[in-house]
PDB file of C-alpha atoms in Angstrom:
ATOM      1  CA  UNK A 120     -69.678 -59.350  41.756  1.00  0.00           C
ATOM      2  CA  UNK A 121     -65.668 -59.055  41.777  1.00  0.00           C
ATOM      3  CA  UNK A 122     -64.211 -56.754  39.350  1.00  0.00           C
ATOM      4  CA  UNK A 123     -62.139 -58.388  36.498  1.00  0.00           C
ATOM      5  CA  UNK A 124     -59.075 -57.294  34.903  1.00  0.00           C
ATOM      6  CA  UNK A 125     -58.597 -56.722  30.958  1.00  0.00           C
ATOM      7  CA  UNK A 126     -55.669 -55.709  28.818  1.00  0.00           C
ATOM      8  CA  UNK A 127     -56.468 -53.361  25.974  1.00  0.00           C
ATOM      9  CA  UNK A 128     -53.764 -52.536  23.285  1.00  0.00           C
ATOM     10  CA  UNK A 129     -54.384 -50.380  20.334  1.00  0.00           C
ATOM     11  CA  UNK A 130     -52.463 -49.084  17.378  1.00  0.00           C
ATOM     12  CA  UNK A 131     -52.910 -45.181  16.530  1.00  0.00           C
ATOM     13  CA  UNK A 132     -54.005 -44.987  12.821  1.00  0.00           C
ATOM     14  CA  UNK A 133     -54.802 -41.318  12.752  1.00  0.00           C
ATOM     15  CA  UNK A 134     -53.167 -39.442  15.526  1.00  0.00           C
ATOM     16  CA  UNK A 135     -55.382 -36.382  16.544  1.00  0.00           C
ATOM     17  CA  UNK A 136     -55.873 -34.153  19.528  1.00  0.00           C
ATOM     18  CA  UNK A 137     -58.087 -35.634  22.057  1.00  0.00           C
ATOM     19  CA  UNK A 138     -58.021 -39.201  20.873  1.00  0.00           C
ATOM     20  CA  UNK A 139     -57.051 -40.750  24.157  1.00  0.00           C
ATOM     21  CA  UNK A 140     -59.763 -38.412  25.898  1.00  0.00           C
ATOM     22  CA  UNK A 141     -62.312 -39.914  23.677  1.00  0.00           C
ATOM     23  CA  UNK A 142     -61.440 -43.473  24.482  1.00  0.00           C
ATOM     24  CA  UNK A 143     -61.182 -42.661  28.215  1.00  0.00           C
ATOM     25  CA  UNK A 144     -64.629 -41.036  27.950  1.00  0.00           C
ATOM     26  CA  UNK A 145     -66.201 -44.060  26.343  1.00  0.00           C
ATOM     27  CA  UNK A 146     -64.719 -46.408  28.889  1.00  0.00           C
ATOM     28  CA  UNK A 147     -66.187 -44.212  31.420  1.00  0.00           C
ATOM     29  CA  UNK A 148     -69.775 -44.433  30.099  1.00  0.00           C
ATOM     30  CA  UNK A 149     -69.328 -47.966  30.016  1.00  0.00           C
ATOM     31  CA  UNK A 150     -68.359 -48.183  33.750  1.00  0.00           C
ATOM     32  CA  UNK A 151     -65.039 -49.493  32.891  1.00  0.00           C
ATOM     33  CA  UNK A 152     -62.214 -48.217  34.938  1.00  0.00           C
ATOM     34  CA  UNK A 153     -58.467 -47.627  33.611  1.00  0.00           C
ATOM     35  CA  UNK A 154     -56.066 -49.105  36.225  1.00  0.00           C
ATOM     36  CA  UNK A 155     -52.937 -48.266  34.301  1.00  0.00           C
ATOM     37  CA  UNK A 156     -52.012 -46.648  30.747  1.00  0.00           C
ATOM     38  CA  UNK A 157     -48.619 -46.677  29.146  1.00  0.00           C
ATOM     39  CA  UNK A 158     -47.075 -46.617  25.604  1.00  0.00           C
ATOM     40  CA  UNK A 159     -46.006 -50.241  24.734  1.00  0.00           C
ATOM     41  CA  UNK A 160     -44.495 -49.852  21.385  1.00  0.00           C
ATOM     42  CA  UNK A 161     -44.016 -46.833  18.799  1.00  0.00           C
ATOM     43  CA  UNK A 162     -47.511 -45.793  17.825  1.00  0.00           C
ATOM     44  CA  UNK A 163     -49.154 -48.100  20.339  1.00  0.00           C
ATOM     45  CA  UNK A 164     -50.768 -47.805  23.755  1.00  0.00           C
ATOM     46  CA  UNK A 165     -51.614 -50.338  26.354  1.00  0.00           C
ATOM     47  CA  UNK A 166     -54.113 -50.216  29.222  1.00  0.00           C
ATOM     48  CA  UNK A 167     -55.091 -52.257  32.092  1.00  0.00           C
ATOM     49  CA  UNK A 168     -58.998 -52.028  32.525  1.00  0.00           C
ATOM     50  CA  UNK A 169     -61.076 -53.186  35.232  1.00  0.00           C
ATOM     51  CA  UNK A 170     -64.861 -53.784  35.277  1.00  0.00           C
ATOM     52  CA  UNK A 171     -67.617 -56.016  36.994  1.00  0.00           C
ATOM     53  CA  UNK A 172     -69.671 -56.713  33.916  1.00  0.00           C
ATOM     54  CA  UNK A 173     -67.836 -58.518  31.171  1.00  0.00           C
ATOM     55  CA  UNK A 174     -70.565 -57.614  28.728  1.00  0.00           C
ATOM     56  CA  UNK A 175     -69.333 -53.978  28.988  1.00  0.00           C
ATOM     57  CA  UNK A 176     -65.970 -55.194  27.383  1.00  0.00           C
ATOM     58  CA  UNK A 177     -68.006 -56.705  24.685  1.00  0.00           C
ATOM     59  CA  UNK A 178     -69.699 -53.488  23.921  1.00  0.00           C
ATOM     60  CA  UNK A 179     -66.475 -51.575  24.321  1.00  0.00           C
ATOM     61  CA  UNK A 180     -64.892 -53.932  21.552  1.00  0.00           C
ATOM     62  CA  UNK A 181     -67.888 -53.506  19.177  1.00  0.00           C
ATOM     63  CA  UNK A 182     -67.756 -49.919  19.286  1.00  0.00           C
ATOM     64  CA  UNK A 183     -63.878 -49.884  18.645  1.00  0.00           C
ATOM     65  CA  UNK A 184     -64.177 -51.614  15.438  1.00  0.00           C
ATOM     66  CA  UNK A 185     -66.402 -48.837  14.174  1.00  0.00           C
ATOM     67  CA  UNK A 186     -63.463 -46.330  14.856  1.00  0.00           C
ATOM     68  CA  UNK A 187     -61.020 -45.794  11.875  1.00  0.00           C
ATOM     69  CA  UNK A 188     -58.417 -43.637  14.302  1.00  0.00           C
ATOM     70  CA  UNK A 189     -57.242 -46.765  15.985  1.00  0.00           C
ATOM     71  CA  UNK A 190     -56.773 -50.557  15.472  1.00  0.00           C
ATOM     72  CA  UNK A 191     -57.483 -53.049  18.186  1.00  0.00           C
ATOM     73  CA  UNK A 192     -54.204 -55.266  18.795  1.00  0.00           C
ATOM     74  CA  UNK A 193     -55.304 -57.003  22.029  1.00  0.00           C
ATOM     75  CA  UNK A 194     -58.299 -57.118  24.356  1.00  0.00           C
ATOM     76  CA  UNK A 195     -58.040 -60.244  26.639  1.00  0.00           C
ATOM     77  CA  UNK A 196     -57.387 -61.084  30.175  1.00  0.00           C
ATOM     78  CA  UNK A 197     -53.883 -59.779  30.960  1.00  0.00           C
ATOM     79  CA  UNK A 198     -51.149 -61.849  30.699  1.00  0.00           C
ATOM     80  CA  UNK A 199     -47.741 -61.470  32.637  1.00  0.00           C
ATOM     81  CA  UNK A 200     -45.912 -59.793  29.594  1.00  0.00           C
ATOM     82  CA  UNK A 201     -48.979 -57.528  29.242  1.00  0.00           C
ATOM     83  CA  UNK A 202     -48.617 -56.056  32.817  1.00  0.00           C
ATOM     84  CA  UNK A 203     -44.930 -55.795  32.417  1.00  0.00           C
ATOM     85  CA  UNK A 204     -45.379 -53.845  29.157  1.00  0.00           C
ATOM     86  CA  UNK A 205     -47.638 -51.306  30.656  1.00  0.00           C
ATOM     87  CA  UNK A 206     -45.529 -51.249  33.697  1.00  0.00           C
ATOM     88  CA  UNK A 207     -42.254 -50.538  32.022  1.00  0.00           C
ATOM     89  CA  UNK A 208     -43.422 -49.242  28.372  1.00  0.00           C
ATOM     90  CA  UNK A 209     -42.208 -51.854  26.286  1.00  0.00           C
ATOM     91  CA  UNK A 210     -42.678 -55.632  25.653  1.00  0.00           C
ATOM     92  CA  UNK A 211     -40.120 -58.357  26.826  1.00  0.00           C
ATOM     93  CA  UNK A 212     -38.447 -59.721  23.794  1.00  0.00           C
ATOM     94  CA  UNK A 213     -39.324 -63.587  23.148  1.00  0.00           C
ATOM     95  CA  UNK A 214     -37.808 -65.843  20.891  1.00  0.00           C
ATOM     96  CA  UNK A 215     -39.903 -66.443  17.700  1.00  0.00           C
ATOM     97  CA  UNK A 216     -39.315 -70.217  17.618  1.00  0.00           C
ATOM     98  CA  UNK A 217     -39.021 -70.866  21.244  1.00  0.00           C
ATOM     99  CA  UNK A 218     -41.840 -69.172  23.150  1.00  0.00           C
ATOM    100  CA  UNK A 219     -40.287 -70.015  26.694  1.00  0.00           C
ATOM    101  CA  UNK A 220     -36.954 -68.173  25.934  1.00  0.00           C
ATOM    102  CA  UNK A 221     -36.848 -64.414  26.761  1.00  0.00           C
ATOM    103  CA  UNK A 222     -34.054 -62.037  25.916  1.00  0.00           C
ATOM    104  CA  UNK A 223     -32.887 -59.165  27.935  1.00  0.00           C
ATOM    105  CA  UNK A 224     -29.744 -56.678  27.590  1.00  0.00           C
ATOM    106  CA  UNK A 225     -28.045 -55.302  30.631  1.00  0.00           C
ATOM    107  CA  UNK A 226     -29.586 -51.899  30.293  1.00  0.00           C
ATOM    108  CA  UNK A 227     -33.051 -53.657  30.891  1.00  0.00           C
ATOM    109  CA  UNK A 228     -32.083 -55.102  34.428  1.00  0.00           C
ATOM    110  CA  UNK A 229     -34.928 -53.495  36.087  1.00  0.00           C
ATOM    111  CA  UNK A 230     -37.398 -55.011  33.703  1.00  0.00           C
ATOM    112  CA  UNK A 231     -35.567 -58.488  33.846  1.00  0.00           C
ATOM    113  CA  UNK A 232     -35.624 -58.352  37.960  1.00  0.00           C
ATOM    114  CA  UNK A 233     -39.456 -57.438  37.701  1.00  0.00           C
ATOM    115  CA  UNK A 234     -40.183 -60.392  35.362  1.00  0.00           C
ATOM    116  CA  UNK A 235     -38.200 -62.868  37.319  1.00  0.00           C
ATOM    117  CA  UNK A 236     -39.818 -61.558  40.641  1.00  0.00           C
ATOM    118  CA  UNK A 237     -43.344 -62.180  39.285  1.00  0.00           C
ATOM    119  CA  UNK A 238     -42.281 -65.833  38.135  1.00  0.00           C
ATOM    120  CA  UNK A 239     -40.696 -66.469  41.776  1.00  0.00           C
ATOM    121  CA  UNK A 240     -43.973 -65.278  43.246  1.00  0.00           C
ATOM    122  CA  UNK A 241     -45.875 -68.167  41.610  1.00  0.00           C
ATOM    123  CA  UNK A 242     -46.470 -71.391  43.793  1.00  0.00           C
ATOM    124  CA  UNK A 243     -45.064 -74.782  42.880  1.00  0.00           C
ATOM    125  CA  UNK A 244     -42.286 -76.183  40.870  1.00  0.00           C
ATOM    126  CA  UNK A 245     -40.434 -74.106  38.504  1.00  0.00           C
ATOM    127  CA  UNK A 246     -37.243 -74.652  36.690  1.00  0.00           C
ATOM    128  CA  UNK A 247     -35.732 -71.383  35.084  1.00  0.00           C
ATOM    129  CA  UNK A 248     -32.484 -71.338  33.093  1.00  0.00           C
ATOM    130  CA  UNK A 249     -30.544 -68.103  32.637  1.00  0.00           C
ATOM    131  CA  UNK A 250     -27.756 -67.683  29.988  1.00  0.00           C
ATOM    132  CA  UNK A 251     -25.075 -64.985  29.668  1.00  0.00           C
ATOM    133  CA  UNK A 252     -21.554 -64.181  29.677  1.00  0.00           C
ATOM    134  CA  UNK A 253     -19.451 -63.626  32.841  1.00  0.00           C
ATOM    135  CA  UNK A 254     -20.082 -60.445  34.772  1.00  0.00           C
ATOM    136  CA  UNK A 255     -22.970 -59.439  32.870  1.00  0.00           C
ATOM    137  CA  UNK A 256     -25.319 -59.560  36.073  1.00  0.00           C
ATOM    138  CA  UNK A 257     -27.012 -63.065  36.044  1.00  0.00           C
ATOM    139  CA  UNK A 258     -26.524 -63.865  39.765  1.00  0.00           C
ATOM    140  CA  UNK A 259     -27.137 -60.352  40.882  1.00  0.00           C
ATOM    141  CA  UNK A 260     -30.480 -60.223  39.021  1.00  0.00           C
ATOM    142  CA  UNK A 261     -31.610 -63.387  40.320  1.00  0.00           C
ATOM    143  CA  UNK A 262     -30.822 -62.248  44.023  1.00  0.00           C
ATOM    144  CA  UNK A 263     -32.550 -58.908  43.375  1.00  0.00           C
ATOM    145  CA  UNK A 264     -35.608 -60.691  42.047  1.00  0.00           C
ATOM    146  CA  UNK A 265     -35.617 -62.982  45.020  1.00  0.00           C
ATOM    147  CA  UNK A 266     -35.658 -59.938  47.370  1.00  0.00           C
ATOM    148  CA  UNK A 267     -38.617 -58.467  45.281  1.00  0.00           C
ATOM    149  CA  UNK A 268     -40.373 -61.667  45.565  1.00  0.00           C
ATOM    150  CA  UNK A 269     -39.887 -62.025  49.346  1.00  0.00           C
ATOM    151  CA  UNK A 270     -38.068 -65.290  48.733  1.00  0.00           C
ATOM    152  CA  UNK A 271     -35.156 -66.564  50.926  1.00  0.00           C
ATOM    153  CA  UNK A 272     -32.324 -67.511  48.123  1.00  0.00           C
ATOM    154  CA  UNK A 273     -29.867 -70.405  48.783  1.00  0.00           C
ATOM    155  CA  UNK A 274     -26.829 -70.968  46.789  1.00  0.00           C
ATOM    156  CA  UNK A 275     -26.442 -74.546  45.812  1.00  0.00           C
ATOM    157  CA  UNK A 276     -23.438 -73.735  43.646  1.00  0.00           C
ATOM    158  CA  UNK A 277     -22.062 -70.442  42.853  1.00  0.00           C
ATOM    159  CA  UNK A 278     -19.106 -67.965  41.964  1.00  0.00           C
ATOM    160  CA  UNK A 279     -20.832 -64.583  43.319  1.00  0.00           C
ATOM    161  CA  UNK A 280     -18.187 -64.097  45.917  1.00  0.00           C
ATOM    162  CA  UNK A 281     -16.334 -67.435  46.294  1.00  0.00           C
ATOM    163  CA  UNK A 282     -17.110 -70.695  44.570  1.00  0.00           C
ATOM    164  CA  UNK A 283     -19.591 -72.568  46.515  1.00  0.00           C
ATOM    165  CA  UNK A 284     -20.507 -76.084  46.283  1.00  0.00           C
ATOM    166  CA  UNK A 285     -23.108 -77.543  48.654  1.00  0.00           C
ATOM    167  CA  UNK A 286     -23.490 -81.351  49.320  1.00  0.00           C
ATOM    168  CA  UNK A 287     -26.182 -80.994  52.049  1.00  0.00           C
ATOM    169  CA  UNK A 288     -28.816 -78.664  53.429  1.00  0.00           C
ATOM    170  CA  UNK A 289     -29.953 -78.111  56.972  1.00  0.00           C
ATOM    171  CA  UNK A 290     -33.362 -79.121  57.744  1.00  0.00           C
ATOM    172  CA  UNK A 291     -35.248 -75.665  57.690  1.00  0.00           C
ATOM    173  CA  UNK A 292     -33.644 -75.225  54.199  1.00  0.00           C
ATOM    174  CA  UNK A 293     -35.905 -77.903  52.671  1.00  0.00           C
ATOM    175  CA  UNK A 294     -38.581 -75.456  52.348  1.00  0.00           C
ATOM    176  CA  UNK A 295     -40.817 -74.864  49.124  1.00  0.00           C
ATOM    177  CA  UNK A 296     -40.657 -71.176  49.886  1.00  0.00           C
ATOM    178  CA  UNK A 297     -37.031 -71.023  49.212  1.00  0.00           C
ATOM    179  CA  UNK A 298     -35.406 -70.266  45.929  1.00  0.00           C
ATOM    180  CA  UNK A 299     -32.550 -72.494  44.834  1.00  0.00           C
ATOM    181  CA  UNK A 300     -29.637 -71.159  42.714  1.00  0.00           C
ATOM    182  CA  UNK A 301     -27.220 -73.401  40.966  1.00  0.00           C
ATOM    183  CA  UNK A 302     -24.251 -72.548  38.644  1.00  0.00           C
ATOM    184  CA  UNK A 303     -24.388 -75.338  35.832  1.00  0.00           C
ATOM    185  CA  UNK A 304     -20.433 -75.024  35.075  1.00  0.00           C
ATOM    186  CA  UNK A 305     -19.333 -74.839  38.860  1.00  0.00           C
ATOM    187  CA  UNK A 306     -21.561 -77.946  39.481  1.00  0.00           C
ATOM    188  CA  UNK A 307     -20.007 -79.735  36.527  1.00  0.00           C
ATOM    189  CA  UNK A 308     -16.389 -78.705  37.088  1.00  0.00           C
ATOM    190  CA  UNK A 309     -16.016 -79.180  40.791  1.00  0.00           C
ATOM    191  CA  UNK A 310     -18.861 -81.307  42.269  1.00  0.00           C
ATOM    192  CA  UNK A 311     -18.871 -84.714  43.804  1.00  0.00           C
ATOM    193  CA  UNK A 312     -21.471 -87.245  43.827  1.00  0.00           C
ATOM    194  CA  UNK A 313     -22.795 -85.964  47.107  1.00  0.00           C
ATOM    195  CA  UNK A 314     -23.336 -82.506  45.584  1.00  0.00           C
ATOM    196  CA  UNK A 315     -25.338 -84.235  42.640  1.00  0.00           C
ATOM    197  CA  UNK A 316     -27.448 -86.276  45.147  1.00  0.00           C
ATOM    198  CA  UNK A 317     -28.394 -83.002  46.642  1.00  0.00           C
ATOM    199  CA  UNK A 318     -29.213 -81.383  43.293  1.00  0.00           C
ATOM    200  CA  UNK A 319     -31.449 -84.423  42.643  1.00  0.00           C
ATOM    201  CA  UNK A 320     -33.410 -83.920  45.919  1.00  0.00           C
ATOM    202  CA  UNK A 321     -33.852 -80.156  45.377  1.00  0.00           C
ATOM    203  CA  UNK A 322     -35.126 -80.969  41.798  1.00  0.00           C
ATOM    204  CA  UNK A 323     -37.801 -82.789  43.314  1.00  0.00           C
ATOM    205  CA  UNK A 324     -38.954 -80.242  45.904  1.00  0.00           C
ATOM    206  CA  UNK A 325     -41.955 -78.255  44.952  1.00  0.00           C
ATOM    207  CA  UNK A 326     -40.063 -74.992  44.807  1.00  0.00           C
ATOM    208  CA  UNK A 327     -38.396 -72.488  42.356  1.00  0.00           C
ATOM    209  CA  UNK A 328     -35.035 -73.496  40.981  1.00  0.00           C
ATOM    210  CA  UNK A 329     -32.740 -71.317  38.895  1.00  0.00           C
ATOM    211  CA  UNK A 330     -30.055 -72.805  36.857  1.00  0.00           C
ATOM    212  CA  UNK A 331     -27.153 -70.541  35.392  1.00  0.00           C
ATOM    213  CA  UNK A 332     -25.585 -71.856  32.308  1.00  0.00           C
ATOM    214  CA  UNK A 333     -28.341 -74.511  31.610  1.00  0.00           C
ATOM    215  CA  UNK A 334     -26.723 -75.957  28.532  1.00  0.00           C
ATOM    216  CA  UNK A 335     -23.669 -76.871  30.445  1.00  0.00           C
ATOM    217  CA  UNK A 336     -25.880 -78.426  33.260  1.00  0.00           C
ATOM    218  CA  UNK A 337     -27.897 -80.656  30.811  1.00  0.00           C
ATOM    219  CA  UNK A 338     -24.677 -82.054  29.209  1.00  0.00           C
ATOM    220  CA  UNK A 339     -23.851 -83.528  32.531  1.00  0.00           C
ATOM    221  CA  UNK A 340     -27.298 -84.619  33.915  1.00  0.00           C
ATOM    222  CA  UNK A 341     -30.162 -86.547  33.059  1.00  0.00           C
ATOM    223  CA  UNK A 342     -32.246 -83.403  32.628  1.00  0.00           C
ATOM    224  CA  UNK A 343     -32.869 -81.716  29.269  1.00  0.00           C
ATOM    225  CA  UNK A 344     -34.011 -78.089  28.128  1.00  0.00           C
ATOM    226  CA  UNK A 345     -37.623 -79.504  27.848  1.00  0.00           C
ATOM    227  CA  UNK A 346     -37.607 -79.759  31.580  1.00  0.00           C
ATOM    228  CA  UNK A 347     -37.103 -75.872  31.940  1.00  0.00           C
ATOM    229  CA  UNK A 348     -40.237 -73.735  32.054  1.00  0.00           C
ATOM    230  CA  UNK A 349     -38.298 -70.614  31.172  1.00  0.00           C
ATOM    231  CA  UNK A 350     -35.036 -69.833  29.597  1.00  0.00           C
ATOM    232  CA  UNK A 351     -33.727 -66.178  30.053  1.00  0.00           C
ATOM    233  CA  UNK A 352     -30.892 -64.693  28.104  1.00  0.00           C
ATOM    234  CA  UNK A 353     -28.962 -61.813  29.430  1.00  0.00           C
ATOM    235  CA  UNK A 354     -26.451 -59.706  27.106  1.00  0.00           C
ATOM    236  CA  UNK A 355     -24.402 -56.731  27.377  1.00  0.00           C
ATOM    237  CA  UNK A 356     -25.928 -55.781  24.021  1.00  0.00           C
ATOM    238  CA  UNK A 357     -28.216 -57.251  21.540  1.00  0.00           C
ATOM    239  CA  UNK A 358     -25.485 -58.539  19.189  1.00  0.00           C
ATOM    240  CA  UNK A 359     -23.528 -60.277  21.743  1.00  0.00           C
ATOM    241  CA  UNK A 360     -23.103 -63.967  21.378  1.00  0.00           C
ATOM    242  CA  UNK A 361     -23.416 -66.090  24.217  1.00  0.00           C
ATOM    243  CA  UNK A 362     -20.409 -68.680  24.029  1.00  0.00           C
ATOM    244  CA  UNK A 363     -18.462 -70.582  26.694  1.00  0.00           C
ATOM    245  CA  UNK A 364     -15.265 -70.463  24.592  1.00  0.00           C
ATOM    246  CA  UNK A 365     -14.142 -67.378  26.623  1.00  0.00           C
ATOM    247  CA  UNK A 366     -14.788 -69.232  29.751  1.00  0.00           C
ATOM    248  CA  UNK A 367     -12.602 -72.082  28.644  1.00  0.00           C
ATOM    249  CA  UNK A 368      -9.932 -69.846  27.441  1.00  0.00           C
ATOM    250  CA  UNK A 369      -9.801 -67.947  30.767  1.00  0.00           C
ATOM    251  CA  UNK A 370     -10.378 -71.205  32.725  1.00  0.00           C
ATOM    252  CA  UNK A 371     -12.353 -68.730  34.947  1.00  0.00           C
ATOM    253  CA  UNK A 372     -14.460 -71.203  36.922  1.00  0.00           C
ATOM    254  CA  UNK A 373     -11.576 -73.628  37.871  1.00  0.00           C
ATOM    255  CA  UNK A 374     -10.563 -71.446  40.680  1.00  0.00           C
ATOM    256  CA  UNK A 375     -10.822 -68.270  42.351  1.00  0.00           C
ATOM    257  CA  UNK A 376      -8.654 -65.706  43.915  1.00  0.00           C
ATOM    258  CA  UNK A 377     -11.048 -65.701  46.797  1.00  0.00           C
ATOM    259  CA  UNK A 378     -11.048 -69.169  47.236  1.00  0.00           C
ATOM    260  CA  UNK A 379     -13.949 -71.748  47.672  1.00  0.00           C
ATOM    261  CA  UNK A 380     -16.660 -72.966  49.976  1.00  0.00           C
ATOM    262  CA  UNK A 381     -17.326 -76.659  50.265  1.00  0.00           C
ATOM    263  CA  UNK A 382     -19.918 -77.660  52.754  1.00  0.00           C
TER     264      UNK A 382
END
């Protein structure tokens, strides 16, 4: 029988010396192995557990409910957010109303890259939007995540070095293992119909697509925010407002001192 993983999170009610040791000993007696352990919030610990017999998890849970020193928060098969919380020591912030929107600040780029890399590793179609002000690190984070996920990234439209607008791909680039990156503002401001035809072809591919500035992208296409599987927001600080007024005033995406690529 293969071992299954479980995520266990608890809140400390009465902190005392030896509490973690008692829990670890109990897990050992039930033949449940601790894979990873970390603090995931103030007063909370998270563990990734592994066991062959799911009945041992049920026994473990029933014993936990008799303890007044801790409060069980979660005991379930681990989700992506659980794994990242144990790995990084904190939970990714998610929008209370829109569960597919996740928020990060620039100081959390390591967590963001890890999160996106895990999404990129998943097979099949996935449409991801990323919001953020200029020079906050959106494109760089996507590229770094692609490297971590061992994916080849292709810029369909971008401003990373020069303004890039593509209207065709070569044959081996039509690959579901590739990751396609679009900048919604660049595509809207400078693209021709051949570019948009390419975008539609890419959207039909069974591959991962990342769209920067998705709100601008949907204003000029047949796609909506409902078509996106995840929306990621990246800010310099938690209070920063993501707005396109600065972009409009600075006319940043109309041209570039580095020139542009069109091919």
